[in-house]
XYZ file of C-alpha atoms in Angstrom:
340
model
C 130.389 47.324 -87.491
C 133.954 46.516 -86.495
C 134.210 43.990 -83.665
C 135.226 45.778 -80.469
C 136.968 43.699 -77.814
C 139.028 46.232 -75.885
C 139.345 49.813 -74.754
C 142.122 50.235 -77.315
C 139.656 49.386 -80.114
C 137.244 52.047 -78.869
C 140.046 54.598 -78.530
C 141.194 53.993 -82.088
C 137.676 54.353 -83.475
C 136.959 57.494 -81.417
C 140.309 59.101 -82.160
C 141.225 59.461 -78.484
C 143.657 57.825 -76.091
C 142.813 54.616 -74.170
C 143.051 56.585 -70.929
C 140.303 58.930 -72.144
C 138.052 55.953 -72.891
C 138.816 54.579 -69.432
C 137.855 57.902 -67.828
C 134.545 57.931 -69.721
C 133.774 54.338 -68.699
C 134.574 55.095 -65.066
C 133.001 58.594 -65.180
C 136.183 60.210 -63.875
C 135.790 63.499 -65.766
C 138.454 65.469 -67.680
C 136.781 64.987 -71.067
C 134.339 67.009 -73.159
C 130.653 66.224 -73.586
C 131.266 65.694 -77.304
C 134.018 63.137 -76.588
C 131.807 61.320 -74.114
C 128.945 61.115 -76.609
C 131.247 59.861 -79.366
C 132.668 57.123 -77.157
C 129.266 56.113 -75.755
C 127.870 55.830 -79.290
C 130.665 53.429 -80.275
C 130.090 51.395 -77.104
C 126.323 51.143 -77.689
C 126.603 50.282 -81.393
C 129.293 47.660 -80.865
C 127.773 46.023 -77.790
C 131.080 46.408 -75.907
C 130.972 45.370 -72.244
C 133.581 46.787 -69.877
C 135.371 43.941 -68.123
C 135.484 44.341 -64.368
C 138.819 42.553 -64.284
C 140.250 45.006 -66.841
C 140.947 42.256 -69.360
C 139.743 42.342 -72.927
C 140.147 38.607 -73.456
C 139.060 35.740 -71.229
C 142.188 33.850 -70.308
C 141.257 32.232 -67.000
C 138.248 30.643 -65.312
C 136.332 32.380 -62.555
C 134.357 29.282 -61.495
C 131.169 31.347 -61.572
C 127.939 30.735 -63.500
C 125.203 33.253 -64.269
C 121.621 32.005 -63.831
C 118.813 34.122 -65.308
C 115.377 33.397 -63.790
C 112.091 35.091 -64.792
C 110.394 34.735 -61.392
C 112.241 33.227 -58.439
C 108.997 33.177 -56.410
C 107.569 30.590 -58.827
C 107.908 27.159 -57.226
C 108.864 25.515 -60.518
C 111.778 27.893 -61.098
C 112.949 27.924 -57.490
C 113.172 24.109 -57.417
C 115.341 24.076 -60.548
C 117.530 26.897 -59.216
C 118.145 24.939 -56.009
C 119.040 21.811 -57.999
C 121.395 23.755 -60.278
C 123.155 25.378 -57.322
C 123.593 21.992 -55.634
C 124.959 20.286 -58.755
C 127.344 23.092 -59.714
C 128.656 23.384 -56.158
C 129.974 19.822 -56.488
C 132.177 21.097 -59.327
C 133.271 24.157 -57.305
C 131.144 26.642 -59.232
C 129.369 29.562 -57.559
C 126.113 30.844 -59.058
C 125.016 34.448 -59.633
C 121.185 34.403 -59.602
C 119.512 37.189 -61.614
C 115.728 37.600 -61.277
C 114.532 39.276 -64.482
C 110.806 39.590 -63.655
C 110.147 38.588 -67.290
C 111.536 41.976 -68.345
C 113.611 41.790 -71.590
C 115.383 45.067 -70.802
C 116.403 43.813 -67.371
C 117.596 40.568 -68.981
C 119.807 42.585 -71.324
C 121.242 44.473 -68.353
C 121.985 41.206 -66.550
C 123.604 39.687 -69.638
C 125.982 42.642 -69.846
C 126.646 42.447 -66.117
C 127.436 38.724 -66.260
C 129.785 39.243 -69.214
C 131.559 41.949 -67.246
C 131.916 39.603 -64.282
C 133.616 37.070 -66.595
C 131.296 34.202 -65.708
C 132.329 30.866 -67.187
C 128.806 30.184 -68.478
C 125.202 31.371 -68.424
C 121.974 29.428 -67.879
C 118.893 31.329 -68.925
C 115.136 30.742 -68.531
C 114.475 32.999 -71.490
C 113.827 33.039 -75.209
C 116.766 35.452 -75.380
C 115.253 37.876 -77.851
C 117.319 40.739 -76.459
C 121.034 39.881 -76.262
C 123.975 42.295 -76.213
C 125.304 43.030 -79.701
C 128.144 40.738 -80.760
C 127.366 38.525 -77.761
C 128.702 35.434 -79.523
C 132.106 37.097 -79.832
C 132.621 36.781 -76.078
C 132.645 32.962 -76.419
C 130.729 32.435 -73.180
C 128.766 29.144 -73.165
C 125.038 29.817 -72.850
C 122.208 27.316 -72.368
C 118.498 28.044 -72.598
C 116.475 25.994 -70.145
C 112.694 25.464 -70.291
C 112.166 27.959 -73.158
C 113.532 27.584 -76.668
C 115.690 30.563 -77.704
C 114.651 32.899 -80.508
C 117.957 34.743 -80.833
C 119.815 34.964 -84.140
C 122.456 32.312 -83.400
C 122.051 28.677 -82.314
C 121.921 28.226 -78.536
C 121.781 24.819 -76.803
C 118.444 24.164 -75.144
C 117.190 21.818 -72.420
C 113.424 21.703 -72.270
C 110.433 19.515 -71.395
C 108.374 17.499 -73.846
C 105.425 19.851 -73.466
C 103.542 18.451 -76.446
C 103.465 15.044 -74.750
C 102.570 16.705 -71.447
C 99.536 18.365 -73.006
C 98.620 15.120 -74.735
C 98.692 13.224 -71.425
C 96.307 15.745 -69.858
C 93.897 15.549 -72.771
C 94.050 11.766 -72.836
C 93.179 11.591 -69.117
C 90.016 13.658 -69.690
C 89.036 11.527 -72.680
C 89.477 8.310 -70.736
C 87.194 9.783 -68.060
C 84.554 10.423 -70.775
C 84.671 14.203 -70.360
C 82.899 16.079 -73.183
C 82.518 19.740 -72.143
C 86.210 20.577 -71.809
C 87.776 24.017 -71.289
C 91.375 25.242 -71.327
C 92.774 28.240 -69.440
C 96.080 29.429 -70.856
C 98.387 32.443 -71.080
C 97.762 35.255 -73.519
C 98.633 33.983 -77.030
C 100.758 37.021 -77.875
C 103.089 36.756 -74.877
C 106.433 35.747 -76.397
C 107.786 34.726 -73.014
C 105.102 32.105 -72.529
C 103.994 30.999 -75.974
C 106.851 28.672 -76.878
C 105.941 26.093 -74.256
C 102.249 26.875 -73.648
C 101.577 26.508 -77.368
C 103.174 23.061 -77.352
C 101.073 22.055 -74.333
C 97.917 23.255 -76.033
C 98.841 21.552 -79.317
C 99.395 18.257 -77.528
C 96.126 18.635 -75.617
C 94.190 19.315 -78.835
C 95.803 16.307 -80.526
C 94.722 13.981 -77.719
C 91.133 15.179 -77.980
C 91.226 14.847 -81.771
C 92.563 11.294 -81.513
C 89.697 10.419 -79.169
C 87.109 12.242 -81.296
C 86.300 14.801 -78.605
C 85.644 18.360 -79.751
C 87.314 21.478 -78.345
C 85.608 24.604 -79.707
C 87.796 27.678 -80.003
C 85.529 29.506 -77.553
C 86.459 26.931 -74.912
C 90.112 28.056 -74.955
C 90.336 31.002 -72.576
C 93.322 33.276 -72.035
C 94.502 35.195 -69.002
C 94.592 38.967 -69.366
C 96.595 39.772 -66.246
C 99.487 37.371 -65.715
C 100.596 39.310 -62.643
C 98.338 37.164 -60.492
C 97.514 33.913 -62.228
C 95.405 32.529 -59.383
C 92.995 35.464 -59.091
C 92.707 35.912 -62.864
C 91.916 32.213 -63.406
C 89.375 32.320 -60.577
C 87.679 35.321 -62.209
C 87.507 33.552 -65.592
C 85.815 30.490 -64.102
C 83.432 32.689 -62.095
C 82.354 34.410 -65.327
C 81.816 31.048 -67.019
C 79.683 29.705 -64.199
C 77.690 32.934 -63.969
C 76.575 32.280 -67.570
C 75.375 28.781 -66.606
C 77.798 27.250 -69.101
C 78.066 23.471 -68.906
C 81.548 22.114 -68.245
C 82.958 18.879 -66.888
C 86.725 19.367 -67.233
C 89.265 22.206 -67.160
C 92.917 21.984 -68.227
C 95.047 24.725 -66.674
C 98.429 25.183 -68.352
C 100.152 25.649 -65.012
C 99.399 24.783 -61.399
C 98.863 28.353 -60.215
C 96.141 28.780 -62.829
C 94.658 25.492 -61.614
C 94.513 26.807 -58.029
C 92.292 29.646 -59.185
C 90.109 27.149 -61.034
C 89.708 24.983 -57.920
C 88.845 28.015 -55.797
C 86.088 29.168 -58.152
C 84.577 25.692 -58.536
C 84.447 25.215 -54.764
C 82.913 28.672 -54.290
C 80.094 27.602 -56.629
C 79.738 24.345 -54.645
C 80.660 22.116 -57.569
C 82.081 18.755 -56.564
C 85.607 18.005 -57.738
C 86.172 15.623 -59.523
C 82.626 14.205 -59.696
C 81.114 17.217 -61.472
C 84.239 18.906 -62.855
C 87.702 17.412 -63.273
C 90.791 19.639 -63.181
C 94.356 19.028 -64.364
C 97.227 21.470 -63.915
C 100.811 21.536 -65.128
C 104.251 21.582 -63.411
C 103.727 19.264 -60.404
C 104.561 22.175 -58.136
C 104.154 22.453 -54.378
C 100.707 23.948 -55.009
C 99.494 20.686 -56.502
C 100.261 18.803 -53.292
C 98.886 21.276 -50.737
C 95.683 22.188 -52.598
C 92.284 20.822 -51.573
C 91.549 18.569 -53.320
C 95.071 17.654 -54.321
C 95.741 18.543 -57.948
C 96.311 16.156 -60.840
C 99.136 17.619 -62.891
C 101.926 17.052 -65.382
C 105.414 16.574 -63.915
C 108.292 18.184 -65.804
C 110.967 16.487 -63.690
C 112.922 19.468 -62.391
C 115.860 17.353 -61.200
C 116.406 15.927 -64.676
C 116.098 19.372 -66.272
C 118.695 20.784 -63.873
C 121.079 17.836 -64.163
C 121.041 17.736 -67.975
C 121.575 21.498 -68.131
C 124.537 21.474 -65.731
C 126.246 18.502 -67.370
C 125.946 20.075 -70.820
C 127.186 23.456 -69.595
C 130.240 21.980 -67.856
C 131.067 19.971 -70.986
C 130.887 23.187 -73.003
C 133.101 25.050 -70.542
C 135.636 22.220 -70.633
C 135.559 22.103 -74.427
C 133.996 18.643 -74.631
C 130.871 19.976 -76.391
C 130.310 22.638 -79.032
C 128.601 25.811 -77.899
C 125.651 25.619 -80.296
C 122.912 23.448 -81.685
C 122.218 20.845 -79.007
C 118.642 20.241 -77.876
C 117.766 17.945 -74.975
C 114.106 17.108 -74.358
C 113.086 15.731 -70.951
C 109.972 13.478 -70.844
C 106.849 14.522 -68.937
C 104.627 12.359 -66.710
C 100.952 12.553 -65.720
C 100.488 12.596 -61.935
C 96.917 11.671 -61.057
C 95.561 13.049 -57.780
C 92.156 13.847 -56.313
C 91.092 16.571 -58.760
C 90.642 14.131 -61.658
C 90.612 10.668 -60.094
């Protein structure tokens, strides 16, 4: 497919005038249905995005950044968004926040919208499996944060050392002489989650292996309904306890899952941490306000945000290439009442 950068390119390929293409894009009428379909087909196949400033080439900065977030209500994401906004404001950048609800189609819509708005760069909490066609031809710096991209061209990434984070959680249980250990994780076939949850689980398994503690496959449980992590995790633990299964430790791969675990254990009058120890992940607000307070893995949101912003600005200013870099931020075990 020929690269399409302007209305003139579309007009030439469709055999019509640029003004006709403009009327189709703006839905101003005075064209046949056949002409509209021919032009729309070229637009869809080429991945062309109509520029709101009516320019086909980016020749000036807008001092705006697009920020794609899967769930702004999640405390982990909202903390990073706030940090990013604060840092970029110091460099006179405004931020367009797009909440994708973990919907790849909505992400694609937002990508096209941000291209049309001529943003100077895009930060995306996404594996970016669904990008506009010929996206790289727009030469807009893009950084994946938290989740490693799976798109077909190299995208810089800033992420946490989730393998080490999982290892730290497993090591803490081993040092506490836990033997009947369970894990509650996301569904294994959810692309959005698996890149980092798999690394957490791999690190956790390695720690147990190194300390000669077994983790049977049946002890790794997966959420079925990620719409409400707390209630789903609570239901899983309730089912376990109803079967009189012996357990002395549960690793939840995020703090909201851990809240559901705590709720179920308390409902069954099990003492935490004396009878069952619990460790979450993210060091979110939930971990501080829960009862008991939650031991967790900190992913250092300030460092994630700072590294992302510095790299993006360097890319915008031409001091860094727009592909290939990978920055990994260390994780830290925060011990609180649920495992102490």
